[in-house]
Amino acid sequence: MLTDSQYILERMSQGCVTLSDDAFVIDRLVKYFGNGKIRWHVEFRGHRIELTTGQLKKQPTFRRKILEQAGVLPPQRAGTDYRRWALDLRKNAIELPWRDRPVDAGFAIDRLTSHGDGRWTVEYQGKAIKFTTTKLRRQVSFRKRMLAKAKVLPPQLDPVAFRKWMDWLIQNATEAAPQAGDASMTEKSWLDDLPELAGWQNEAPPEGAS
């Protein structure tokens, strides 16, 4: 059985794609706790890779798992740089309770793009959904808009977990190329394609859904 390093070298000789530091940006890391265990899920380009704490700390194993499941090889970092990077990653992880399956296993966005002036698009399964910063950061608004535009209702997260997740997304958002006339768009014009959802417009936000 090949070791992690041997597997990586073999795949490199076959021409696998090795990403640069700039190109390798994970969407988020989720820390699941419960039943006396901790599980980590790396979400990257629509893939969800499950790791133990030991696998996350060990760079060859981490690179192998990403390569096996996402088809690309993360960059090689110096030992101290990787340990620092992995520690920062764990510190910024979203913490969620584990049940029979992850509570949010069916939902992971592909990419968040910033258009400047508080305007964003969330890319989800081929759809680009427009948001303002206000609607992006408010969980109730985020869930409403995803339901309206993508026909999917994101899971209801603990408010602290939602804020951490959204901060992570914004921190790792892609910058869109500027387009003529874009900067003059108001919040209303950016979202004027959103029809009101029957039963939602007068509904008070669910408790803890801020």
Short mmCIF file of N, CA and C in Angstrom, two decimals, residues 57-192:
data_model
loop_
_atom_site.label_atom_id
_atom_site.label_comp_id
_atom_site.label_asym_id
_atom_site.label_seq_id
_atom_site.Cartn_x
_atom_site.Cartn_y
_atom_site.Cartn_z
N LYS A 57 -3.72 17.69 10.60
CA LYS A 57 -2.43 18.20 11.06
C LYS A 57 -1.27 17.70 10.20
N LYS A 58 -1.46 16.54 9.54
CA LYS A 58 -0.38 15.93 8.78
C LYS A 58 -0.49 16.33 7.31
N GLN A 59 0.44 17.14 6.83
CA GLN A 59 0.33 17.72 5.50
C GLN A 59 0.25 16.68 4.38
N PRO A 60 1.08 15.62 4.35
CA PRO A 60 0.96 14.64 3.26
C PRO A 60 -0.42 13.98 3.20
N THR A 61 -0.98 13.68 4.37
CA THR A 61 -2.30 13.06 4.40
C THR A 61 -3.37 14.03 3.92
N PHE A 62 -3.27 15.28 4.37
CA PHE A 62 -4.22 16.31 3.95
C PHE A 62 -4.18 16.48 2.43
N ARG A 63 -2.98 16.58 1.86
CA ARG A 63 -2.85 16.77 0.41
C ARG A 63 -3.40 15.56 -0.34
N ARG A 64 -3.13 14.36 0.18
CA ARG A 64 -3.62 13.16 -0.48
C ARG A 64 -5.14 13.11 -0.49
N LYS A 65 -5.77 13.43 0.64
CA LYS A 65 -7.23 13.37 0.73
C LYS A 65 -7.88 14.35 -0.25
N ILE A 66 -7.30 15.57 -0.35
CA ILE A 66 -7.85 16.55 -1.30
C ILE A 66 -7.66 16.05 -2.73
N LEU A 67 -6.48 15.50 -3.02
CA LEU A 67 -6.20 15.00 -4.37
C LEU A 67 -7.13 13.86 -4.74
N GLU A 68 -7.37 12.93 -3.81
CA GLU A 68 -8.23 11.79 -4.09
C GLU A 68 -9.66 12.20 -4.37
N GLN A 69 -10.16 13.18 -3.61
CA GLN A 69 -11.59 13.49 -3.70
C GLN A 69 -11.91 14.71 -4.54
N ALA A 70 -10.96 15.66 -4.68
CA ALA A 70 -11.23 16.87 -5.47
C ALA A 70 -10.45 16.88 -6.78
N GLY A 71 -9.48 15.96 -6.93
CA GLY A 71 -8.76 15.84 -8.19
C GLY A 71 -7.65 16.84 -8.42
N VAL A 72 -7.33 17.66 -7.42
CA VAL A 72 -6.23 18.62 -7.52
C VAL A 72 -5.36 18.51 -6.27
N LEU A 73 -4.09 18.90 -6.42
CA LEU A 73 -3.14 18.77 -5.32
C LEU A 73 -2.88 20.13 -4.68
N PRO A 74 -3.14 20.28 -3.38
CA PRO A 74 -2.83 21.54 -2.69
C PRO A 74 -1.33 21.83 -2.75
N PRO A 75 -0.94 23.09 -2.59
CA PRO A 75 0.49 23.44 -2.64
C PRO A 75 1.26 22.82 -1.49
N GLN A 76 2.54 22.59 -1.73
CA GLN A 76 3.43 22.09 -0.68
C GLN A 76 3.92 23.29 0.13
N ARG A 77 3.72 23.24 1.44
CA ARG A 77 4.17 24.32 2.32
C ARG A 77 5.30 23.82 3.20
N ALA A 78 6.14 24.75 3.64
CA ALA A 78 7.16 24.39 4.62
C ALA A 78 6.45 23.90 5.88
N GLY A 79 7.12 23.03 6.65
CA GLY A 79 6.47 22.42 7.81
C GLY A 79 5.87 23.41 8.78
N THR A 80 6.63 24.45 9.14
CA THR A 80 6.11 25.45 10.08
C THR A 80 4.98 26.25 9.47
N ASP A 81 5.09 26.56 8.17
CA ASP A 81 4.03 27.31 7.49
C ASP A 81 2.74 26.50 7.44
N TYR A 82 2.86 25.19 7.18
CA TYR A 82 1.66 24.37 7.13
C TYR A 82 1.01 24.26 8.50
N ARG A 83 1.84 24.06 9.54
CA ARG A 83 1.26 23.95 10.88
C ARG A 83 0.54 25.23 11.27
N ARG A 84 1.10 26.38 10.92
CA ARG A 84 0.46 27.67 11.22
C ARG A 84 -0.83 27.81 10.41
N TRP A 85 -0.77 27.44 9.12
CA TRP A 85 -1.95 27.53 8.26
C TRP A 85 -3.06 26.62 8.76
N ALA A 86 -2.72 25.38 9.12
CA ALA A 86 -3.72 24.42 9.60
C ALA A 86 -4.31 24.87 10.93
N LEU A 87 -3.48 25.50 11.78
CA LEU A 87 -3.98 26.00 13.06
C LEU A 87 -4.96 27.15 12.84
N ASP A 88 -4.62 28.07 11.95
CA ASP A 88 -5.52 29.18 11.64
C ASP A 88 -6.82 28.66 11.05
N LEU A 89 -6.70 27.62 10.22
CA LEU A 89 -7.89 27.03 9.60
C LEU A 89 -8.81 26.48 10.68
N ARG A 90 -8.26 25.76 11.65
CA ARG A 90 -9.07 25.17 12.71
C ARG A 90 -9.68 26.24 13.61
N LYS A 91 -8.94 27.33 13.83
CA LYS A 91 -9.46 28.41 14.67
C LYS A 91 -10.69 29.08 14.04
N ASN A 92 -10.73 29.10 12.71
CA ASN A 92 -11.83 29.75 11.99
C ASN A 92 -12.92 28.78 11.55
N ALA A 93 -12.84 27.56 12.03
CA ALA A 93 -13.82 26.55 11.60
C ALA A 93 -15.22 26.87 12.14
N ILE A 94 -16.21 26.46 11.40
CA ILE A 94 -17.60 26.56 11.83
C ILE A 94 -17.90 25.35 12.70
N GLU A 95 -18.42 25.55 13.91
CA GLU A 95 -18.70 24.43 14.81
C GLU A 95 -20.18 24.07 14.76
N LEU A 96 -20.46 22.81 14.47
CA LEU A 96 -21.83 22.32 14.38
C LEU A 96 -21.94 20.98 15.08
N PRO A 97 -23.11 20.66 15.64
CA PRO A 97 -23.29 19.35 16.29
C PRO A 97 -23.43 18.24 15.27
N TRP A 98 -22.85 17.09 15.58
CA TRP A 98 -22.96 15.92 14.71
C TRP A 98 -24.20 15.13 15.09
N ARG A 99 -24.92 14.70 14.07
CA ARG A 99 -26.04 13.78 14.31
C ARG A 99 -25.78 12.54 13.47
N ASP A 100 -26.81 11.88 13.00
CA ASP A 100 -26.60 10.72 12.15
C ASP A 100 -25.88 11.11 10.87
N ARG A 101 -26.08 12.33 10.46
CA ARG A 101 -25.36 12.90 9.32
C ARG A 101 -25.21 14.39 9.62
N PRO A 102 -24.24 15.07 9.01
CA PRO A 102 -24.07 16.50 9.28
C PRO A 102 -25.36 17.26 9.03
N VAL A 103 -25.67 18.21 9.91
CA VAL A 103 -26.93 18.93 9.79
C VAL A 103 -26.99 19.76 8.52
N ASP A 104 -25.83 20.11 7.95
CA ASP A 104 -25.84 20.94 6.75
C ASP A 104 -25.20 20.22 5.57
N ALA A 105 -25.21 18.88 5.60
CA ALA A 105 -24.49 18.12 4.58
C ALA A 105 -25.02 18.36 3.17
N GLY A 106 -26.28 18.73 3.05
CA GLY A 106 -26.84 18.93 1.72
C GLY A 106 -26.66 20.32 1.17
N PHE A 107 -25.93 21.20 1.89
CA PHE A 107 -25.81 22.58 1.43
C PHE A 107 -24.38 23.09 1.54
N ALA A 108 -23.80 23.45 0.43
CA ALA A 108 -22.48 24.08 0.40
C ALA A 108 -22.41 24.93 -0.85
N ILE A 109 -22.16 26.23 -0.70
CA ILE A 109 -22.12 27.10 -1.88
C ILE A 109 -20.81 26.87 -2.62
N ASP A 110 -20.82 27.19 -3.92
CA ASP A 110 -19.62 27.00 -4.74
C ASP A 110 -18.66 28.17 -4.61
N ARG A 111 -19.20 29.39 -4.59
CA ARG A 111 -18.31 30.56 -4.52
C ARG A 111 -19.10 31.81 -4.15
N LEU A 112 -18.45 32.73 -3.45
CA LEU A 112 -19.00 34.05 -3.17
C LEU A 112 -18.15 35.07 -3.91
N THR A 113 -18.80 35.96 -4.67
CA THR A 113 -18.08 36.96 -5.45
C THR A 113 -18.49 38.36 -5.01
N SER A 114 -17.49 39.22 -4.79
CA SER A 114 -17.74 40.61 -4.43
C SER A 114 -17.72 41.49 -5.67
N HIS A 115 -18.74 42.35 -5.80
CA HIS A 115 -18.82 43.29 -6.91
C HIS A 115 -18.56 44.72 -6.45
N GLY A 116 -18.13 44.89 -5.20
CA GLY A 116 -17.87 46.22 -4.66
C GLY A 116 -19.14 46.91 -4.22
N ASP A 117 -18.99 47.96 -3.42
CA ASP A 117 -20.12 48.76 -2.95
C ASP A 117 -21.19 47.91 -2.26
N GLY A 118 -20.76 46.88 -1.54
CA GLY A 118 -21.71 46.08 -0.77
C GLY A 118 -22.59 45.17 -1.60
N ARG A 119 -22.13 44.79 -2.81
CA ARG A 119 -22.91 43.92 -3.68
C ARG A 119 -22.16 42.60 -3.88
N TRP A 120 -22.90 41.49 -3.82
CA TRP A 120 -22.30 40.16 -3.88
C TRP A 120 -23.16 39.23 -4.73
N THR A 121 -22.54 38.16 -5.21
CA THR A 121 -23.31 37.06 -5.78
C THR A 121 -22.84 35.75 -5.16
N VAL A 122 -23.79 34.92 -4.80
CA VAL A 122 -23.52 33.58 -4.30
C VAL A 122 -23.73 32.62 -5.46
N GLU A 123 -22.72 31.82 -5.77
CA GLU A 123 -22.85 30.82 -6.83
C GLU A 123 -23.18 29.48 -6.18
N TYR A 124 -24.29 28.90 -6.64
CA TYR A 124 -24.77 27.65 -6.06
C TYR A 124 -25.37 26.79 -7.15
N GLN A 125 -24.71 25.66 -7.45
CA GLN A 125 -25.19 24.69 -8.43
C GLN A 125 -25.60 25.35 -9.75
N GLY A 126 -24.71 26.18 -10.28
CA GLY A 126 -24.94 26.80 -11.59
C GLY A 126 -25.74 28.08 -11.56
N LYS A 127 -26.25 28.48 -10.40
CA LYS A 127 -27.03 29.71 -10.28
C LYS A 127 -26.20 30.79 -9.59
N ALA A 128 -26.40 32.04 -9.99
CA ALA A 128 -25.75 33.18 -9.35
C ALA A 128 -26.83 34.03 -8.70
N ILE A 129 -26.82 34.09 -7.37
CA ILE A 129 -27.86 34.78 -6.61
C ILE A 129 -27.30 36.07 -6.04
N LYS A 130 -27.97 37.18 -6.32
CA LYS A 130 -27.50 38.50 -5.90
C LYS A 130 -27.83 38.77 -4.43
N PHE A 131 -26.89 39.44 -3.76
CA PHE A 131 -27.09 39.85 -2.36
C PHE A 131 -26.46 41.21 -2.13
N THR A 132 -27.01 41.94 -1.17
CA THR A 132 -26.30 43.08 -0.61
C THR A 132 -25.64 42.59 0.68
N THR A 133 -24.72 43.38 1.22
CA THR A 133 -24.05 42.97 2.44
C THR A 133 -25.04 42.73 3.57
N THR A 134 -26.05 43.59 3.66
CA THR A 134 -27.05 43.46 4.71
C THR A 134 -27.79 42.13 4.61
N LYS A 135 -28.26 41.81 3.42
CA LYS A 135 -29.02 40.57 3.24
C LYS A 135 -28.14 39.33 3.34
N LEU A 136 -26.87 39.49 2.99
CA LEU A 136 -25.94 38.36 3.08
C LEU A 136 -25.66 38.01 4.53
N ARG A 137 -25.52 39.03 5.38
CA ARG A 137 -25.13 38.81 6.78
C ARG A 137 -26.30 38.45 7.69
N ARG A 138 -27.54 38.71 7.25
CA ARG A 138 -28.70 38.35 8.07
C ARG A 138 -29.19 36.98 7.65
N GLN A 139 -29.16 36.03 8.58
CA GLN A 139 -29.47 34.66 8.22
C GLN A 139 -30.87 34.50 7.64
N VAL A 140 -31.85 35.21 8.21
CA VAL A 140 -33.22 35.06 7.72
C VAL A 140 -33.32 35.55 6.28
N SER A 141 -32.63 36.67 5.94
CA SER A 141 -32.65 37.19 4.58
C SER A 141 -31.90 36.28 3.62
N PHE A 142 -30.78 35.75 4.09
CA PHE A 142 -29.99 34.83 3.28
C PHE A 142 -30.81 33.59 2.92
N ARG A 143 -31.50 33.01 3.90
CA ARG A 143 -32.28 31.79 3.67
C ARG A 143 -33.47 32.08 2.75
N LYS A 144 -34.13 33.23 2.93
CA LYS A 144 -35.25 33.59 2.07
C LYS A 144 -34.82 33.69 0.61
N ARG A 145 -33.70 34.40 0.41
CA ARG A 145 -33.27 34.65 -0.96
C ARG A 145 -32.79 33.39 -1.65
N MET A 146 -32.10 32.52 -0.92
CA MET A 146 -31.67 31.26 -1.50
C MET A 146 -32.88 30.40 -1.87
N LEU A 147 -33.92 30.45 -1.06
CA LEU A 147 -35.14 29.70 -1.36
C LEU A 147 -35.81 30.26 -2.62
N ALA A 148 -35.84 31.59 -2.73
CA ALA A 148 -36.51 32.21 -3.86
C ALA A 148 -35.77 31.97 -5.17
N LYS A 149 -34.44 32.05 -5.13
CA LYS A 149 -33.66 32.02 -6.37
C LYS A 149 -33.10 30.65 -6.71
N ALA A 150 -32.76 29.86 -5.70
CA ALA A 150 -32.12 28.57 -5.97
C ALA A 150 -33.01 27.39 -5.59
N LYS A 151 -34.21 27.70 -5.06
CA LYS A 151 -35.16 26.65 -4.66
C LYS A 151 -34.55 25.70 -3.63
N VAL A 152 -33.71 26.25 -2.75
CA VAL A 152 -33.12 25.46 -1.68
C VAL A 152 -33.17 26.30 -0.40
N LEU A 153 -33.51 25.67 0.70
CA LEU A 153 -33.55 26.37 1.98
C LEU A 153 -32.34 25.94 2.81
N PRO A 154 -31.36 26.83 2.98
CA PRO A 154 -30.18 26.49 3.78
C PRO A 154 -30.57 26.11 5.19
N PRO A 155 -29.74 25.31 5.85
CA PRO A 155 -30.05 24.90 7.23
C PRO A 155 -30.06 26.08 8.17
N GLN A 156 -30.86 25.99 9.23
CA GLN A 156 -30.91 27.00 10.26
C GLN A 156 -29.73 26.77 11.21
N LEU A 157 -28.78 27.71 11.23
CA LEU A 157 -27.60 27.57 12.06
C LEU A 157 -27.74 28.39 13.34
N ASP A 158 -26.97 28.01 14.34
CA ASP A 158 -26.82 28.85 15.51
C ASP A 158 -26.30 30.21 15.04
N PRO A 159 -26.79 31.33 15.61
CA PRO A 159 -26.37 32.65 15.14
C PRO A 159 -24.86 32.86 15.11
N VAL A 160 -24.17 32.36 16.13
CA VAL A 160 -22.72 32.51 16.17
C VAL A 160 -22.07 31.71 15.05
N ALA A 161 -22.56 30.49 14.82
CA ALA A 161 -22.03 29.65 13.75
C ALA A 161 -22.28 30.29 12.38
N PHE A 162 -23.46 30.90 12.20
CA PHE A 162 -23.76 31.55 10.92
C PHE A 162 -22.82 32.73 10.69
N ARG A 163 -22.60 33.53 11.74
CA ARG A 163 -21.70 34.68 11.59
C ARG A 163 -20.28 34.24 11.25
N LYS A 164 -19.81 33.19 11.92
CA LYS A 164 -18.46 32.68 11.63
C LYS A 164 -18.36 32.19 10.19
N TRP A 165 -19.38 31.46 9.76
CA TRP A 165 -19.39 30.93 8.40
C TRP A 165 -19.41 32.06 7.38
N MET A 166 -20.26 33.07 7.61
CA MET A 166 -20.36 34.17 6.66
C MET A 166 -19.08 35.01 6.65
N ASP A 167 -18.50 35.22 7.83
CA ASP A 167 -17.22 35.94 7.88
C ASP A 167 -16.16 35.21 7.07
N TRP A 168 -16.18 33.88 7.17
CA TRP A 168 -15.22 33.06 6.42
C TRP A 168 -15.44 33.20 4.92
N LEU A 169 -16.70 33.16 4.50
CA LEU A 169 -17.01 33.30 3.08
C LEU A 169 -16.56 34.66 2.55
N ILE A 170 -16.87 35.71 3.30
CA ILE A 170 -16.52 37.06 2.87
C ILE A 170 -15.01 37.24 2.81
N GLN A 171 -14.33 36.67 3.79
CA GLN A 171 -12.87 36.76 3.83
C GLN A 171 -12.24 36.10 2.60
N ASN A 172 -12.88 35.04 2.10
CA ASN A 172 -12.33 34.29 0.97
C ASN A 172 -13.08 34.54 -0.34
N ALA A 173 -13.85 35.63 -0.38
CA ALA A 173 -14.64 35.92 -1.58
C ALA A 173 -13.75 36.27 -2.77
N THR A 174 -14.26 35.97 -3.96
CA THR A 174 -13.58 36.33 -5.21
C THR A 174 -13.96 37.75 -5.60
N GLU A 175 -12.99 38.52 -6.11
CA GLU A 175 -13.27 39.88 -6.56
C GLU A 175 -13.67 39.84 -8.04
N ALA A 176 -14.84 40.38 -8.35
CA ALA A 176 -15.30 40.41 -9.74
C ALA A 176 -14.63 41.56 -10.49
N ALA A 177 -14.41 41.36 -11.78
CA ALA A 177 -13.86 42.42 -12.61
C ALA A 177 -14.89 43.54 -12.73
N PRO A 178 -14.48 44.82 -12.59
CA PRO A 178 -15.42 45.93 -12.68
C PRO A 178 -16.04 46.04 -14.07
N GLN A 179 -17.32 46.40 -14.11
CA GLN A 179 -18.02 46.56 -15.38
C GLN A 179 -18.59 47.96 -15.47
N ALA A 180 -18.68 48.48 -16.67
CA ALA A 180 -19.19 49.84 -16.88
C ALA A 180 -20.60 49.97 -16.34
N GLY A 181 -20.83 51.02 -15.56
CA GLY A 181 -22.17 51.29 -15.02
C GLY A 181 -22.49 50.52 -13.77
N ASP A 182 -21.64 49.58 -13.37
CA ASP A 182 -21.92 48.75 -12.22
C ASP A 182 -21.93 49.53 -10.91
N ALA A 183 -20.99 50.46 -10.80
CA ALA A 183 -20.81 51.14 -9.52
C ALA A 183 -22.00 52.02 -9.14
N SER A 184 -22.79 52.44 -10.12
CA SER A 184 -23.90 53.34 -9.84
C SER A 184 -25.17 52.61 -9.40
N MET A 185 -25.13 51.30 -9.40
CA MET A 185 -26.32 50.54 -9.05
C MET A 185 -26.63 50.68 -7.57
N THR A 186 -27.86 50.97 -7.25
CA THR A 186 -28.28 51.09 -5.86
C THR A 186 -28.64 49.71 -5.32
N GLU A 187 -28.82 49.66 -3.99
CA GLU A 187 -29.20 48.40 -3.38
C GLU A 187 -30.52 47.91 -3.95
N LYS A 188 -31.46 48.83 -4.15
CA LYS A 188 -32.77 48.44 -4.67
C LYS A 188 -32.64 47.89 -6.10
N SER A 189 -31.86 48.59 -6.95
CA SER A 189 -31.75 48.11 -8.33
C SER A 189 -30.99 46.80 -8.40
N TRP A 190 -30.06 46.58 -7.47
CA TRP A 190 -29.30 45.33 -7.46
C TRP A 190 -30.21 44.15 -7.13
N LEU A 191 -31.24 44.39 -6.31
CA LEU A 191 -32.11 43.30 -5.88
C LEU A 191 -33.53 43.41 -6.44
N ASP A 192 -33.74 44.29 -7.44
CA ASP A 192 -35.12 44.51 -7.87
C ASP A 192 -35.72 43.33 -8.62
#
